[in-house]
Amino acid sequence: MAQGEREETAIRPAHPETVIRVRDLVVGFGRKLIINHLDLDVYRGQILGFVGASGAGKSVTMRTVIGLLPKRSGTIEVFGVNLDTATPEQRQAVERRWGVLFQNGALFSSLTVRQNIQFPMREYLRISERLLDELAAAKLEMVGLRPDVGDKYPSELSGGMTKRVALARALALDPEIVFLDEPTSGLDPIGAGDFDELIATLQRTLGLTVFMVTHDLDSLHTVCDRIAVIGDGKILVDGPMETMLASDHPWVKEYFSGKRSRAHAARRRSA
Amino acid sequence: MSAVTGSASAQATLQGAMEGDRLRLTAAGAWTADYARTLEPQIDAQSQPPRRKTVTRVEIETSRIGQLDTFGAWLIERLMRAWQARGVTVEVTGLPENYRGLVAEMNQVKLETDDDVGRPRPLRDAFAAIGRAVYEISHYATGFLQMLGAVLVAMGRVIVRPQTFRLTSMVHHLENVGWRAVPIVLLITFLVGCIVAQQGIFQFRKFGAAVFVIDMVGVLVLRELGVLIVCIMVAGRSGSAYTAELGSMKMREEIDALRTMGFDPIEVLILPRILALIIAVPILTFLGSMAALYGGGLVAWLYGGIAPEVFLSRLKESISLDHFKVGMIKAPFMALVIGIVACVQGMETKGSAESLGQQTTASVVESIFLVIVLDGFFAIFFASIGM
């Protein structure tokens, strides 16, 4: 890790560094191709919203990038490391620099919240028990939870708390990239709004790069710097909100300028 | 000016120097997760005044920090808190603009929790464990009786309104716990029959009474071994499956969903499973007993030199229908016990994967235990009525 990488993030240079570079990605199950020659770049310090119809392959793309699904062809580079040709050590080093928030939290049900957050720290860093406890409390504070929550088990948490704890665990090792799979799904609008705020705040304080799969128009409007729309296994449109609104692709038009989003825009205006 | 340095690390350091009554701490390097281990002792070393010195002000100079993450920011915060607790004024200087938010964030962290759950108290905990275990036994006994009652009531309802009975479901379970269990049950009972006969012949030969092995194998297999081995197999094979199925359905709120749609989970899920067991276990017991007798006969012939004709005629003399009935009467009751235990444990499952594992283990252990206890009671009962 070169020194001063984090400073670059805050300054936002004119030519942002590409942290994830996906080229010509093909993923399929059986005879069906889900992702068909997809290209995508994610720049450092950006919050990328990744949208698409249900079943269009948003989660598949994310899971392929983080190595949970095999790909047919194409290359994926994260931090300039090609994950296919990387040695296991290089791969592990890359994995240490990203955090993943799964859709349903994927908290380890037999560990307490504190142990869940400490789990990656315990594996990768040899630090004292005291520091582990303090850092777990710090991470909980960062995601807006009280330290008492640390003693609870995942089954005792509400939906919003589960998401926050899962985010705290994703942030345990201070990753540079976080992958969020539908972070606001299943939350009430206020909870979802708070969560968006939280992601934006953390992005600012920690200089994170965020790859967010989402359906939430609010999130797309409020926190995303850039939006990529996936359809027919490719990126249809890619750019900030204005590009989305100006696009004449039927699905993109329907999604961002349809009835639901018009009502949404009206609400935003009146607010 | 005297230098008070902590152990130097190439990548992340905290060095202290006294300027009058002011301690000037200089932080440098990458204050990140990777160096937290080397930084922590340095922080702790610099959290107290150097020997024979009084410190009234502390300045933490941070402009030489190259990288900072939550780990480093927390350590700065810990250092500040340690000095503030001594009533010393602490000042952080030269912090790069982009890290201010992070350090400010760490300032909000509250460490103390409201309760004292985590603190171990050996004596209290030991008593608490005993109390909990006693409570659990009574809780479990009530659970067992409740389930038994609920199943009987559901059975009554089904007898009154047979159209509500889930025949398809029961046939499905019957296939799983009965038909598919046949090969393994036949194999195990056959082997046990062989072993018992071999051991019997080996021991009885010393008294020149090898032929009595036929009496022993016949009585033992038909009264006890057949049914016990089958029940142990079924508890391990099907009881555990029932617990795991119901447990994961409970975890995923499927059982709650059934309830809200107006279905009784006992009637829909549990009754077909238990009835399938009650039908399957006697059949398996019969097949298992036959396999064991066959195995015994085979060993008697090949190892003991007792011809099959001799074996059969001797068997006919030595055993009565009573022996066979004793084994078969026990079977459905054993099945009921296994089924109820499995279902109670399944329904007791809490939200975690660990809980599911615990309940499945408990289900197998308890059903085997109860089957053997029940077998003991049956032995006393049959002895007293002379069967």
PDB file of N, CA, C and O in Angstrom, chain A residues 9-60:
ATOM      1  N   THR A   9      -7.900  10.303  -2.448  1.00  0.00           N
ATOM      2  CA  THR A   9      -9.337  10.117  -2.423  1.00  0.00           C
ATOM      3  C   THR A   9     -10.045  11.408  -2.052  1.00  0.00           C
ATOM      4  O   THR A   9     -11.037  11.779  -2.666  1.00  0.00           O
ATOM      5  N   ALA A  10      -9.520  12.036  -1.027  1.00  0.00           N
ATOM      6  CA  ALA A  10     -10.200  13.220  -0.537  1.00  0.00           C
ATOM      7  C   ALA A  10     -10.092  14.371  -1.526  1.00  0.00           C
ATOM      8  O   ALA A  10     -11.015  15.146  -1.695  1.00  0.00           O
ATOM      9  N   ILE A  11      -8.964  14.408  -2.199  1.00  0.00           N
ATOM     10  CA  ILE A  11      -8.749  15.540  -3.102  1.00  0.00           C
ATOM     11  C   ILE A  11      -9.537  15.362  -4.407  1.00  0.00           C
ATOM     12  O   ILE A  11      -9.913  16.338  -5.051  1.00  0.00           O
ATOM     13  N   ARG A  12      -9.869  14.090  -4.737  1.00  0.00           N
ATOM     14  CA  ARG A  12     -10.574  13.799  -5.986  1.00  0.00           C
ATOM     15  C   ARG A  12      -9.869  14.385  -7.194  1.00  0.00           C
ATOM     16  O   ARG A  12     -10.275  15.420  -7.726  1.00  0.00           O
ATOM     17  N   PRO A  13      -8.834  13.738  -7.636  1.00  0.00           N
ATOM     18  CA  PRO A  13      -8.103  14.255  -8.788  1.00  0.00           C
ATOM     19  C   PRO A  13      -8.959  14.224 -10.051  1.00  0.00           C
ATOM     20  O   PRO A  13      -9.950  13.519 -10.127  1.00  0.00           O
ATOM     21  N   ALA A  14      -8.529  15.010 -11.030  1.00  0.00           N
ATOM     22  CA  ALA A  14      -9.308  15.142 -12.259  1.00  0.00           C
ATOM     23  C   ALA A  14      -9.425  13.806 -12.989  1.00  0.00           C
ATOM     24  O   ALA A  14     -10.474  13.480 -13.529  1.00  0.00           O
ATOM     25  N   HIS A  15      -8.341  13.014 -12.998  1.00  0.00           N
ATOM     26  CA  HIS A  15      -8.409  11.707 -13.646  1.00  0.00           C
ATOM     27  C   HIS A  15      -8.414  10.653 -12.562  1.00  0.00           C
ATOM     28  O   HIS A  15      -7.365  10.249 -12.083  1.00  0.00           O
ATOM     29  N   PRO A  16      -9.586  10.232 -12.151  1.00  0.00           N
ATOM     30  CA  PRO A  16      -9.634   9.326 -10.997  1.00  0.00           C
ATOM     31  C   PRO A  16      -9.014   7.976 -11.333  1.00  0.00           C
ATOM     32  O   PRO A  16      -9.064   7.526 -12.480  1.00  0.00           O
ATOM     33  N   GLU A  17      -8.452   7.384 -10.307  1.00  0.00           N
ATOM     34  CA  GLU A  17      -7.830   6.074 -10.459  1.00  0.00           C
ATOM     35  C   GLU A  17      -8.923   5.012 -10.586  1.00  0.00           C
ATOM     36  O   GLU A  17      -9.922   5.062  -9.874  1.00  0.00           O
ATOM     37  N   THR A  18      -8.741   4.069 -11.498  1.00  0.00           N
ATOM     38  CA  THR A  18      -9.716   2.984 -11.641  1.00  0.00           C
ATOM     39  C   THR A  18      -9.371   1.906 -10.619  1.00  0.00           C
ATOM     40  O   THR A  18      -8.267   1.367 -10.650  1.00  0.00           O
ATOM     41  N   VAL A  19     -10.300   1.585  -9.730  1.00  0.00           N
ATOM     42  CA  VAL A  19      -9.997   0.535  -8.756  1.00  0.00           C
ATOM     43  C   VAL A  19     -10.561  -0.810  -9.191  1.00  0.00           C
ATOM     44  O   VAL A  19     -10.001  -1.848  -8.875  1.00  0.00           O
ATOM     45  N   ILE A  20     -11.689  -0.789  -9.907  1.00  0.00           N
ATOM     46  CA  ILE A  20     -12.201  -2.050 -10.447  1.00  0.00           C
ATOM     47  C   ILE A  20     -12.319  -1.865 -11.953  1.00  0.00           C
ATOM     48  O   ILE A  20     -12.926  -0.901 -12.408  1.00  0.00           O
ATOM     49  N   ARG A  21     -11.716  -2.771 -12.693  1.00  0.00           N
ATOM     50  CA  ARG A  21     -11.813  -2.697 -14.150  1.00  0.00           C
ATOM     51  C   ARG A  21     -12.317  -4.050 -14.646  1.00  0.00           C
ATOM     52  O   ARG A  21     -11.640  -5.058 -14.477  1.00  0.00           O
ATOM     53  N   VAL A  22     -13.508  -4.042 -15.206  1.00  0.00           N
ATOM     54  CA  VAL A  22     -14.098  -5.268 -15.737  1.00  0.00           C
ATOM     55  C   VAL A  22     -14.108  -5.142 -17.249  1.00  0.00           C
ATOM     56  O   VAL A  22     -14.565  -4.133 -17.779  1.00  0.00           O
ATOM     57  N   ARG A  23     -13.572  -6.140 -17.926  1.00  0.00           N
ATOM     58  CA  ARG A  23     -13.519  -6.093 -19.390  1.00  0.00           C
ATOM     59  C   ARG A  23     -14.078  -7.371 -19.971  1.00  0.00           C
ATOM     60  O   ARG A  23     -13.651  -8.463 -19.594  1.00  0.00           O
ATOM     61  N   ASP A  24     -15.055  -7.209 -20.887  1.00  0.00           N
ATOM     62  CA  ASP A  24     -15.527  -8.316 -21.703  1.00  0.00           C
ATOM     63  C   ASP A  24     -16.021  -9.500 -20.864  1.00  0.00           C
ATOM     64  O   ASP A  24     -15.796 -10.654 -21.201  1.00  0.00           O
ATOM     65  N   LEU A  25     -16.702  -9.193 -19.776  1.00  0.00           N
ATOM     66  CA  LEU A  25     -17.108 -10.242 -18.843  1.00  0.00           C
ATOM     67  C   LEU A  25     -18.283 -11.037 -19.400  1.00  0.00           C
ATOM     68  O   LEU A  25     -19.262 -10.473 -19.880  1.00  0.00           O
ATOM     69  N   VAL A  26     -18.145 -12.355 -19.358  1.00  0.00           N
ATOM     70  CA  VAL A  26     -19.249 -13.234 -19.761  1.00  0.00           C
ATOM     71  C   VAL A  26     -19.512 -14.206 -18.619  1.00  0.00           C
ATOM     72  O   VAL A  26     -18.609 -14.882 -18.151  1.00  0.00           O
ATOM     73  N   VAL A  27     -20.758 -14.246 -18.162  1.00  0.00           N
ATOM     74  CA  VAL A  27     -21.146 -15.176 -17.107  1.00  0.00           C
ATOM     75  C   VAL A  27     -22.433 -15.837 -17.541  1.00  0.00           C
ATOM     76  O   VAL A  27     -23.336 -15.186 -18.074  1.00  0.00           O
ATOM     77  N   GLY A  28     -22.509 -17.127 -17.371  1.00  0.00           N
ATOM     78  CA  GLY A  28     -23.745 -17.815 -17.738  1.00  0.00           C
ATOM     79  C   GLY A  28     -23.970 -19.030 -16.875  1.00  0.00           C
ATOM     80  O   GLY A  28     -23.039 -19.554 -16.251  1.00  0.00           O
ATOM     81  N   PHE A  29     -25.225 -19.438 -16.804  1.00  0.00           N
ATOM     82  CA  PHE A  29     -25.564 -20.683 -16.109  1.00  0.00           C
ATOM     83  C   PHE A  29     -26.169 -21.599 -17.154  1.00  0.00           C
ATOM     84  O   PHE A  29     -27.144 -21.224 -17.811  1.00  0.00           O
ATOM     85  N   GLY A  30     -25.600 -22.769 -17.317  1.00  0.00           N
ATOM     86  CA  GLY A  30     -26.115 -23.686 -18.329  1.00  0.00           C
ATOM     87  C   GLY A  30     -26.020 -23.038 -19.700  1.00  0.00           C
ATOM     88  O   GLY A  30     -24.974 -22.537 -20.086  1.00  0.00           O
ATOM     89  N   ARG A  31     -27.139 -23.001 -20.433  1.00  0.00           N
ATOM     90  CA  ARG A  31     -27.102 -22.426 -21.774  1.00  0.00           C
ATOM     91  C   ARG A  31     -27.384 -20.938 -21.757  1.00  0.00           C
ATOM     92  O   ARG A  31     -27.276 -20.268 -22.777  1.00  0.00           O
ATOM     93  N   LYS A  32     -27.834 -20.446 -20.592  1.00  0.00           N
ATOM     94  CA  LYS A  32     -28.284 -19.060 -20.541  1.00  0.00           C
ATOM     95  C   LYS A  32     -27.124 -18.127 -20.187  1.00  0.00           C
ATOM     96  O   LYS A  32     -26.408 -18.373 -19.222  1.00  0.00           O
ATOM     97  N   LEU A  33     -26.950 -17.103 -20.996  1.00  0.00           N
ATOM     98  CA  LEU A  33     -25.927 -16.112 -20.695  1.00  0.00           C
ATOM     99  C   LEU A  33     -26.562 -14.980 -19.895  1.00  0.00           C
ATOM    100  O   LEU A  33     -27.540 -14.382 -20.343  1.00  0.00           O
ATOM    101  N   ILE A  34     -26.023 -14.723 -18.729  1.00  0.00           N
ATOM    102  CA  ILE A  34     -26.583 -13.654 -17.903  1.00  0.00           C
ATOM    103  C   ILE A  34     -25.844 -12.353 -18.216  1.00  0.00           C
ATOM    104  O   ILE A  34     -26.444 -11.312 -18.417  1.00  0.00           O
ATOM    105  N   ILE A  35     -24.517 -12.451 -18.227  1.00  0.00           N
ATOM    106  CA  ILE A  35     -23.688 -11.286 -18.501  1.00  0.00           C
ATOM    107  C   ILE A  35     -22.995 -11.538 -19.833  1.00  0.00           C
ATOM    108  O   ILE A  35     -22.342 -12.572 -20.007  1.00  0.00           O
ATOM    109  N   ASN A  36     -23.171 -10.628 -20.767  1.00  0.00           N
ATOM    110  CA  ASN A  36     -22.711 -10.856 -22.118  1.00  0.00           C
ATOM    111  C   ASN A  36     -21.766  -9.719 -22.526  1.00  0.00           C
ATOM    112  O   ASN A  36     -22.210  -8.654 -22.925  1.00  0.00           O
ATOM    113  N   HIS A  37     -20.481  -9.958 -22.405  1.00  0.00           N
ATOM    114  CA  HIS A  37     -19.464  -8.980 -22.802  1.00  0.00           C
ATOM    115  C   HIS A  37     -19.677  -7.624 -22.134  1.00  0.00           C
ATOM    116  O   HIS A  37     -19.915  -6.621 -22.791  1.00  0.00           O
ATOM    117  N   LEU A  38     -19.605  -7.638 -20.828  1.00  0.00           N
ATOM    118  CA  LEU A  38     -19.836  -6.405 -20.064  1.00  0.00           C
ATOM    119  C   LEU A  38     -18.514  -5.720 -19.715  1.00  0.00           C
ATOM    120  O   LEU A  38     -17.540  -6.384 -19.354  1.00  0.00           O
ATOM    121  N   ASP A  39     -18.479  -4.400 -19.898  1.00  0.00           N
ATOM    122  CA  ASP A  39     -17.322  -3.599 -19.490  1.00  0.00           C
ATOM    123  C   ASP A  39     -17.766  -2.629 -18.410  1.00  0.00           C
ATOM    124  O   ASP A  39     -18.825  -2.029 -18.528  1.00  0.00           O
ATOM    125  N   LEU A  40     -16.948  -2.482 -17.386  1.00  0.00           N
ATOM    126  CA  LEU A  40     -17.322  -1.563 -16.315  1.00  0.00           C
ATOM    127  C   LEU A  40     -16.075  -1.084 -15.592  1.00  0.00           C
ATOM    128  O   LEU A  40     -15.153  -1.871 -15.351  1.00  0.00           O
ATOM    129  N   ASP A  41     -16.060   0.217 -15.283  1.00  0.00           N
ATOM    130  CA  ASP A  41     -14.974   0.775 -14.485  1.00  0.00           C
ATOM    131  C   ASP A  41     -15.558   1.387 -13.231  1.00  0.00           C
ATOM    132  O   ASP A  41     -16.603   2.018 -13.281  1.00  0.00           O
ATOM    133  N   VAL A  42     -14.867   1.191 -12.121  1.00  0.00           N
ATOM    134  CA  VAL A  42     -15.270   1.872 -10.895  1.00  0.00           C
ATOM    135  C   VAL A  42     -14.088   2.712 -10.447  1.00  0.00           C
ATOM    136  O   VAL A  42     -12.957   2.216 -10.391  1.00  0.00           O
ATOM    137  N   TYR A  43     -14.340   3.995 -10.211  1.00  0.00           N
ATOM    138  CA  TYR A  43     -13.246   4.911  -9.872  1.00  0.00           C
ATOM    139  C   TYR A  43     -13.147   5.109  -8.378  1.00  0.00           C
ATOM    140  O   TYR A  43     -14.144   5.044  -7.656  1.00  0.00           O
ATOM    141  N   ARG A  44     -11.946   5.383  -7.926  1.00  0.00           N
ATOM    142  CA  ARG A  44     -11.687   5.556  -6.505  1.00  0.00           C
ATOM    143  C   ARG A  44     -12.482   6.725  -5.940  1.00  0.00           C
ATOM    144  O   ARG A  44     -12.575   7.789  -6.547  1.00  0.00           O
ATOM    145  N   GLY A  45     -13.067   6.472  -4.774  1.00  0.00           N
ATOM    146  CA  GLY A  45     -13.779   7.535  -4.081  1.00  0.00           C
ATOM    147  C   GLY A  45     -15.182   7.786  -4.595  1.00  0.00           C
ATOM    148  O   GLY A  45     -15.848   8.692  -4.114  1.00  0.00           O
ATOM    149  N   GLN A  46     -15.624   6.973  -5.562  1.00  0.00           N
ATOM    150  CA  GLN A  46     -16.963   7.185  -6.100  1.00  0.00           C
ATOM    151  C   GLN A  46     -17.968   6.258  -5.448  1.00  0.00           C
ATOM    152  O   GLN A  46     -17.621   5.160  -5.020  1.00  0.00           O
ATOM    153  N   ILE A  47     -19.230   6.713  -5.400  1.00  0.00           N
ATOM    154  CA  ILE A  47     -20.312   5.798  -5.047  1.00  0.00           C
ATOM    155  C   ILE A  47     -21.023   5.449  -6.337  1.00  0.00           C
ATOM    156  O   ILE A  47     -21.644   6.305  -6.966  1.00  0.00           O
ATOM    157  N   LEU A  48     -20.872   4.201  -6.751  1.00  0.00           N
ATOM    158  CA  LEU A  48     -21.488   3.765  -8.003  1.00  0.00           C
ATOM    159  C   LEU A  48     -22.787   3.032  -7.686  1.00  0.00           C
ATOM    160  O   LEU A  48     -22.792   2.070  -6.923  1.00  0.00           O
ATOM    161  N   GLY A  49     -23.885   3.512  -8.254  1.00  0.00           N
ATOM    162  CA  GLY A  49     -25.149   2.803  -8.114  1.00  0.00           C
ATOM    163  C   GLY A  49     -25.308   1.887  -9.311  1.00  0.00           C
ATOM    164  O   GLY A  49     -25.160   2.313 -10.447  1.00  0.00           O
ATOM    165  N   PHE A  50     -25.600   0.601  -9.038  1.00  0.00           N
ATOM    166  CA  PHE A  50     -25.691  -0.378 -10.108  1.00  0.00           C
ATOM    167  C   PHE A  50     -27.142  -0.817 -10.183  1.00  0.00           C
ATOM    168  O   PHE A  50     -27.654  -1.434  -9.249  1.00  0.00           O
ATOM    169  N   VAL A  51     -27.839  -0.441 -11.259  1.00  0.00           N
ATOM    170  CA  VAL A  51     -29.272  -0.755 -11.324  1.00  0.00           C
ATOM    171  C   VAL A  51     -29.577  -1.608 -12.551  1.00  0.00           C
ATOM    172  O   VAL A  51     -28.772  -1.729 -13.470  1.00  0.00           O
ATOM    173  N   GLY A  52     -30.771  -2.159 -12.540  1.00  0.00           N
ATOM    174  CA  GLY A  52     -31.207  -2.997 -13.639  1.00  0.00           C
ATOM    175  C   GLY A  52     -32.461  -3.724 -13.208  1.00  0.00           C
ATOM    176  O   GLY A  52     -32.767  -3.779 -12.022  1.00  0.00           O
ATOM    177  N   ALA A  53     -33.173  -4.300 -14.196  1.00  0.00           N
ATOM    178  CA  ALA A  53     -34.405  -5.020 -13.869  1.00  0.00           C
ATOM    179  C   ALA A  53     -34.063  -6.236 -13.013  1.00  0.00           C
ATOM    180  O   ALA A  53     -32.920  -6.695 -13.010  1.00  0.00           O
ATOM    181  N   SER A  54     -35.065  -6.746 -12.314  1.00  0.00           N
ATOM    182  CA  SER A  54     -34.827  -7.955 -11.531  1.00  0.00           C
ATOM    183  C   SER A  54     -34.409  -9.071 -12.476  1.00  0.00           C
ATOM    184  O   SER A  54     -35.023  -9.255 -13.525  1.00  0.00           O
ATOM    185  N   GLY A  55     -33.359  -9.770 -12.128  1.00  0.00           N
ATOM    186  CA  GLY A  55     -32.893 -10.858 -12.973  1.00  0.00           C
ATOM    187  C   GLY A  55     -31.991 -10.394 -14.095  1.00  0.00           C
ATOM    188  O   GLY A  55     -31.581 -11.201 -14.933  1.00  0.00           O
ATOM    189  N   ALA A  56     -31.659  -9.105 -14.139  1.00  0.00           N
ATOM    190  CA  ALA A  56     -30.811  -8.606 -15.225  1.00  0.00           C
ATOM    191  C   ALA A  56     -29.342  -8.957 -14.992  1.00  0.00           C
ATOM    192  O   ALA A  56     -28.539  -8.870 -15.908  1.00  0.00           O
ATOM    193  N   GLY A  57     -28.997  -9.327 -13.774  1.00  0.00           N
ATOM    194  CA  GLY A  57     -27.620  -9.746 -13.510  1.00  0.00           C
ATOM    195  C   GLY A  57     -26.821  -8.788 -12.655  1.00  0.00           C
ATOM    196  O   GLY A  57     -25.599  -8.795 -12.707  1.00  0.00           O
ATOM    197  N   LYS A  58     -27.508  -7.960 -11.870  1.00  0.00           N
ATOM    198  CA  LYS A  58     -26.783  -7.023 -10.996  1.00  0.00           C
ATOM    199  C   LYS A  58     -25.991  -7.791  -9.953  1.00  0.00           C
ATOM    200  O   LYS A  58     -24.775  -7.633  -9.844  1.00  0.00           O
ATOM    201  N   SER A  59     -26.718  -8.624  -9.210  1.00  0.00           N
ATOM    202  CA  SER A  59     -26.040  -9.375  -8.152  1.00  0.00           C
ATOM    203  C   SER A  59     -25.039 -10.349  -8.755  1.00  0.00           C
ATOM    204  O   SER A  59     -23.975 -10.578  -8.173  1.00  0.00           O
ATOM    205  N   VAL A  60     -25.358 -10.904  -9.922  1.00  0.00           N
ATOM    206  CA  VAL A  60     -24.434 -11.843 -10.559  1.00  0.00           C
ATOM    207  C   VAL A  60     -23.124 -11.132 -10.872  1.00  0.00           C
ATOM    208  O   VAL A  60     -22.033 -11.657 -10.609  1.00  0.00           O
TER     209      VAL A  60
END
